[in-house]
mmCIF file of C-alpha atoms in Angstrom:
data_model
loop_
_atom_site.group_PDB
_atom_site.id
_atom_site.type_symbol
_atom_site.label_atom_id
_atom_site.label_comp_id
_atom_site.label_asym_id
_atom_site.label_seq_id
_atom_site.Cartn_x
_atom_site.Cartn_y
_atom_site.Cartn_z
ATOM 1 C CA MET A 1 9.315 -9.184 -9.075
ATOM 2 C CA LYS A 2 5.835 -8.134 -8.028
ATOM 3 C CA ARG A 3 4.734 -4.606 -8.924
ATOM 4 C CA TYR A 4 4.304 -2.385 -5.849
ATOM 5 C CA THR A 5 0.755 -1.010 -6.006
ATOM 6 C CA ILE A 6 -0.798 2.121 -4.575
ATOM 7 C CA THR A 7 -2.908 -0.081 -2.277
ATOM 8 C CA GLU A 8 0.214 -1.737 -0.860
ATOM 9 C CA TYR A 9 1.939 1.618 -0.452
ATOM 10 C CA THR A 10 -1.057 3.184 1.283
ATOM 11 C CA GLN A 11 -1.467 0.210 3.610
ATOM 12 C CA ASP A 12 2.252 0.265 4.482
ATOM 13 C CA VAL A 13 2.008 3.914 5.561
ATOM 14 C CA PHE A 14 -1.389 3.461 7.250
ATOM 15 C CA ARG A 15 -0.202 0.438 9.287
ATOM 16 C CA LYS A 16 1.599 2.778 11.715
ATOM 17 C CA TRP A 17 -1.794 4.187 12.801
ATOM 18 C CA LEU A 18 -3.578 0.853 13.346
ATOM 19 C CA LYS A 19 -4.578 0.132 16.934
ATOM 20 C CA GLU A 20 -6.259 -3.092 18.079
ATOM 21 C CA ASP A 21 -9.099 -1.184 19.735
ATOM 22 C CA GLY A 22 -9.430 1.593 17.143
ATOM 23 C CA LEU A 23 -12.317 2.774 15.001
ATOM 24 C CA TYR A 24 -11.594 2.848 11.279
ATOM 25 C CA ILE A 25 -13.545 3.596 8.129
ATOM 26 C CA ASP A 26 -13.127 2.198 4.648
ATOM 27 C CA ALA A 27 -15.027 4.926 2.836
ATOM 28 C CA THR A 28 -15.096 3.030 -0.486
ATOM 29 C CA VAL A 29 -15.062 -0.735 0.117
ATOM 30 C CA GLY A 30 -14.912 -1.765 -3.527
ATOM 31 C CA ASN A 31 -13.564 -5.309 -3.596
ATOM 32 C CA GLY A 32 -12.784 -5.245 0.132
ATOM 33 C CA HIS A 33 -8.974 -5.167 0.125
ATOM 34 C CA ASP A 34 -8.668 -2.181 2.461
ATOM 35 C CA THR A 35 -11.621 -3.344 4.552
ATOM 36 C CA GLU A 36 -9.888 -6.674 5.137
ATOM 37 C CA PHE A 37 -6.604 -4.907 5.904
ATOM 38 C CA LEU A 38 -8.334 -2.733 8.520
ATOM 39 C CA CYS A 39 -10.275 -5.638 10.049
ATOM 40 C CA LYS A 40 -7.088 -7.669 10.449
ATOM 41 C CA GLY A 41 -5.587 -4.734 12.349
ATOM 42 C CA VAL A 42 -8.396 -4.393 14.896
ATOM 43 C CA GLU A 43 -9.107 -7.228 17.295
ATOM 44 C CA SER A 44 -11.287 -5.393 19.784
ATOM 45 C CA GLY A 45 -11.966 -2.360 17.586
ATOM 46 C CA LYS A 46 -14.386 -1.754 14.757
ATOM 47 C CA VAL A 47 -14.369 -1.025 11.035
ATOM 48 C CA ILE A 48 -17.195 0.651 9.142
ATOM 49 C CA GLY A 49 -17.188 0.111 5.382
ATOM 50 C CA PHE A 50 -19.189 2.254 2.957
ATOM 51 C CA ASP A 51 -20.163 1.687 -0.640
ATOM 52 C CA VAL A 52 -23.076 2.670 -2.872
ATOM 53 C CA GLN A 53 -23.024 -0.622 -4.770
ATOM 54 C CA GLN A 54 -24.630 -3.731 -3.311
ATOM 55 C CA LEU A 55 -22.168 -5.817 -5.346
ATOM 56 C CA ALA A 56 -19.257 -4.246 -3.443
ATOM 57 C CA ILE A 57 -20.935 -4.775 -0.063
ATOM 58 C CA ASP A 58 -21.721 -8.431 -0.874
ATOM 59 C CA HIS A 59 -18.243 -9.171 -2.222
ATOM 60 C CA THR A 60 -16.607 -7.570 0.819
ATOM 61 C CA ALA A 61 -18.856 -9.457 3.255
ATOM 62 C CA LYS A 62 -17.828 -12.753 1.625
ATOM 63 C CA ARG A 63 -14.135 -11.768 1.748
ATOM 64 C CA LEU A 64 -14.390 -10.952 5.473
ATOM 65 C CA GLU A 65 -16.351 -14.129 6.243
ATOM 66 C CA LYS A 66 -13.733 -16.222 4.467
ATOM 67 C CA ALA A 67 -11.006 -14.522 6.529
ATOM 68 C CA GLY A 68 -12.964 -15.096 9.761
ATOM 69 C CA ILE A 69 -13.169 -11.384 10.589
ATOM 70 C CA ARG A 70 -16.678 -10.438 9.452
ATOM 71 C CA ALA A 71 -17.810 -9.566 13.002
ATOM 72 C CA ARG A 72 -15.297 -6.703 13.152
ATOM 73 C CA CYS A 73 -16.997 -4.760 10.354
ATOM 74 C CA GLN A 74 -20.263 -2.947 9.863
ATOM 75 C CA LEU A 75 -20.923 -2.715 6.118
ATOM 76 C CA VAL A 76 -23.098 0.215 5.082
ATOM 77 C CA LEU A 77 -24.870 0.623 1.744
ATOM 78 C CA ASP A 78 -24.603 4.403 1.619
ATOM 79 C CA GLY A 79 -22.439 7.108 0.106
ATOM 80 C CA HIS A 80 -19.245 8.032 1.906
ATOM 81 C CA GLU A 81 -20.415 11.648 2.002
ATOM 82 C CA HIS A 82 -22.873 10.542 4.733
ATOM 83 C CA LEU A 83 -20.289 8.987 7.057
ATOM 84 C CA MET A 84 -21.007 11.456 9.867
ATOM 85 C CA LYS A 85 -24.449 9.853 10.235
ATOM 86 C CA TYR A 86 -22.626 6.779 11.563
ATOM 87 C CA VAL A 87 -19.893 8.226 13.799
ATOM 88 C CA GLU A 88 -19.335 11.048 16.268
ATOM 89 C CA PRO A 89 -17.020 13.978 15.529
ATOM 90 C CA GLU A 90 -13.378 13.246 16.362
ATOM 91 C CA SER A 91 -14.082 9.571 17.115
ATOM 92 C CA VAL A 92 -12.303 7.841 14.222
ATOM 93 C CA ASP A 93 -8.658 6.755 14.259
ATOM 94 C CA GLY A 94 -8.287 6.386 10.496
ATOM 95 C CA ILE A 95 -10.132 6.544 7.184
ATOM 96 C CA MET A 96 -9.187 5.042 3.832
ATOM 97 C CA PHE A 97 -10.514 6.283 0.481
ATOM 98 C CA ASN A 98 -10.074 4.915 -3.044
ATOM 99 C CA PHE A 99 -11.548 7.310 -5.568
ATOM 100 C CA GLY A 100 -12.620 6.020 -8.968
ATOM 101 C CA TYR A 101 -14.733 2.992 -9.876
ATOM 102 C CA LEU A 102 -15.098 -0.565 -8.614
ATOM 103 C CA PRO A 103 -12.506 -2.739 -10.386
ATOM 104 C CA GLY A 104 -14.458 -5.326 -12.355
ATOM 105 C CA GLY A 105 -17.669 -3.328 -11.846
ATOM 106 C CA ASP A 106 -19.652 -0.753 -13.801
ATOM 107 C CA HIS A 107 -17.265 2.033 -14.828
ATOM 108 C CA GLN A 108 -20.209 4.419 -15.099
ATOM 109 C CA CYS A 109 -20.705 4.070 -11.340
ATOM 110 C CA ALA A 110 -17.679 5.986 -10.092
ATOM 111 C CA THR A 111 -16.959 8.474 -7.355
ATOM 112 C CA ARG A 112 -17.581 12.111 -8.273
ATOM 113 C CA LYS A 113 -15.832 15.325 -7.319
ATOM 114 C CA GLU A 114 -18.733 16.882 -5.393
ATOM 115 C CA THR A 115 -19.570 13.873 -3.219
ATOM 116 C CA SER A 116 -15.907 12.965 -2.768
ATOM 117 C CA ILE A 117 -14.997 16.430 -1.478
ATOM 118 C CA LYS A 118 -18.026 16.333 0.837
ATOM 119 C CA ALA A 119 -16.844 12.905 2.070
ATOM 120 C CA ILE A 120 -13.344 14.231 2.731
ATOM 121 C CA GLU A 121 -14.838 17.151 4.692
ATOM 122 C CA GLU A 122 -16.900 14.686 6.730
ATOM 123 C CA GLY A 123 -13.818 12.516 7.240
ATOM 124 C CA LEU A 124 -11.795 15.447 8.541
ATOM 125 C CA ARG A 125 -14.558 16.144 11.091
ATOM 126 C CA ALA A 126 -14.692 12.470 12.096
ATOM 127 C CA LEU A 127 -10.923 12.060 12.650
ATOM 128 C CA LYS A 128 -9.465 12.146 16.140
ATOM 129 C CA PRO A 129 -6.452 14.384 16.694
ATOM 130 C CA GLY A 130 -3.492 12.266 15.630
ATOM 131 C CA GLY A 131 -5.667 10.280 13.213
ATOM 132 C CA ILE A 132 -4.921 9.620 9.553
ATOM 133 C CA LEU A 133 -6.954 9.793 6.365
ATOM 134 C CA SER A 134 -5.522 8.170 3.244
ATOM 135 C CA MET A 135 -6.603 8.645 -0.347
ATOM 136 C CA CYS A 136 -5.813 6.739 -3.517
ATOM 137 C CA ILE A 137 -6.896 9.110 -6.278
ATOM 138 C CA TYR A 138 -7.318 7.447 -9.662
ATOM 139 C CA SER A 139 -7.789 9.458 -12.856
ATOM 140 C CA GLY A 140 -7.692 9.012 -16.598
ATOM 141 C CA GLN A 141 -9.934 7.037 -18.920
ATOM 142 C CA ASP A 142 -13.321 6.360 -17.312
ATOM 143 C CA THR A 143 -12.886 8.376 -14.124
ATOM 144 C CA GLY A 144 -11.498 11.497 -15.776
ATOM 145 C CA PHE A 145 -9.424 14.234 -14.255
ATOM 146 C CA GLU A 146 -12.161 16.466 -12.862
ATOM 147 C CA GLU A 147 -12.389 14.573 -9.578
ATOM 148 C CA LYS A 148 -8.615 14.349 -9.075
ATOM 149 C CA ASP A 149 -8.073 18.024 -9.868
ATOM 150 C CA GLY A 150 -11.010 19.054 -7.661
ATOM 151 C CA ILE A 151 -9.822 17.013 -4.684
ATOM 152 C CA LEU A 152 -6.240 18.278 -4.963
ATOM 153 C CA GLU A 153 -7.420 21.907 -5.239
ATOM 154 C CA TYR A 154 -9.669 21.425 -2.215
ATOM 155 C CA LEU A 155 -6.808 19.936 -0.172
ATOM 156 C CA LYS A 156 -4.607 22.996 -0.837
ATOM 157 C CA GLU A 157 -7.122 25.092 1.117
ATOM 158 C CA VAL A 158 -7.387 22.817 4.177
ATOM 159 C CA ASP A 159 -6.220 24.584 7.358
ATOM 160 C CA GLN A 160 -2.503 23.858 7.757
ATOM 161 C CA LYS A 161 -2.716 24.547 11.496
ATOM 162 C CA LYS A 162 -5.125 21.627 11.923
ATOM 163 C CA PHE A 163 -3.948 19.151 9.281
ATOM 164 C CA VAL A 164 -0.722 17.980 7.634
ATOM 165 C CA ILE A 165 -1.306 16.877 4.036
ATOM 166 C CA ILE A 166 1.279 14.838 2.163
ATOM 167 C CA LYS A 167 0.842 14.128 -1.553
ATOM 168 C CA SER A 168 3.049 11.447 -3.113
ATOM 169 C CA GLU A 169 3.335 10.199 -6.663
ATOM 170 C CA PHE A 170 4.468 7.234 -8.688
ATOM 171 C CA TYR A 171 6.981 9.297 -10.602
ATOM 172 C CA ASN A 172 8.167 6.822 -13.233
ATOM 173 C CA ARG A 173 4.837 5.184 -14.113
ATOM 174 C CA PRO A 174 3.104 6.161 -17.345
ATOM 175 C CA ASN A 175 -0.571 6.735 -18.135
ATOM 176 C CA ASN A 176 -1.692 8.939 -15.245
ATOM 177 C CA PRO A 177 -0.824 6.712 -12.280
ATOM 178 C CA PRO A 178 -2.922 7.038 -9.139
ATOM 179 C CA VAL A 179 -1.981 9.700 -6.602
ATOM 180 C CA PRO A 180 -1.553 8.691 -2.935
ATOM 181 C CA VAL A 181 -2.394 11.397 -0.379
ATOM 182 C CA PHE A 182 -2.254 11.286 3.416
ATOM 183 C CA VAL A 183 -3.886 13.703 5.856
ATOM 184 C CA ILE A 184 -2.895 13.719 9.521
ATOM 185 C CA LYS A 185 -5.015 15.646 11.995
ATOM 186 C CA GLN A 186 -2.975 17.745 14.439
#
């Protein structure tokens, strides 16, 4: 039996919010799995994918070209904390984040607490009412716990009248499993 991953879980939940004509952001394209997932869900919509590593942008572009959906995505070599330079407030239907480092890439080049929290703040501004923001928060080993703890502390203070925040966990997995979090804008 195949192991159910955080990416599969997050995509399963997120799928409910996909609209053919929507605007979505993959805030950390990495190897392009979520970018491809989003692009397959929008036929007349648009996906914007961010990453600070050219390797991630190039790999994702090839993945999308191979799938025949490259035209649906604007890939941006920039930090996710700058996403509001590319969209209007309350214009985005959904945003996906994976915090940590690029699998197969340089583990020293990982997301950091300060820029990740700034990116989440920007994402909350960008979301339409009824929109969703998902996070896969990895910790342990190379990425450490500072980012995870900082993000979770920040999320506790987000206005409950404007946002619903749901934190899940892989309860029976050892070695600091990733934490899936969903934010829905009221």
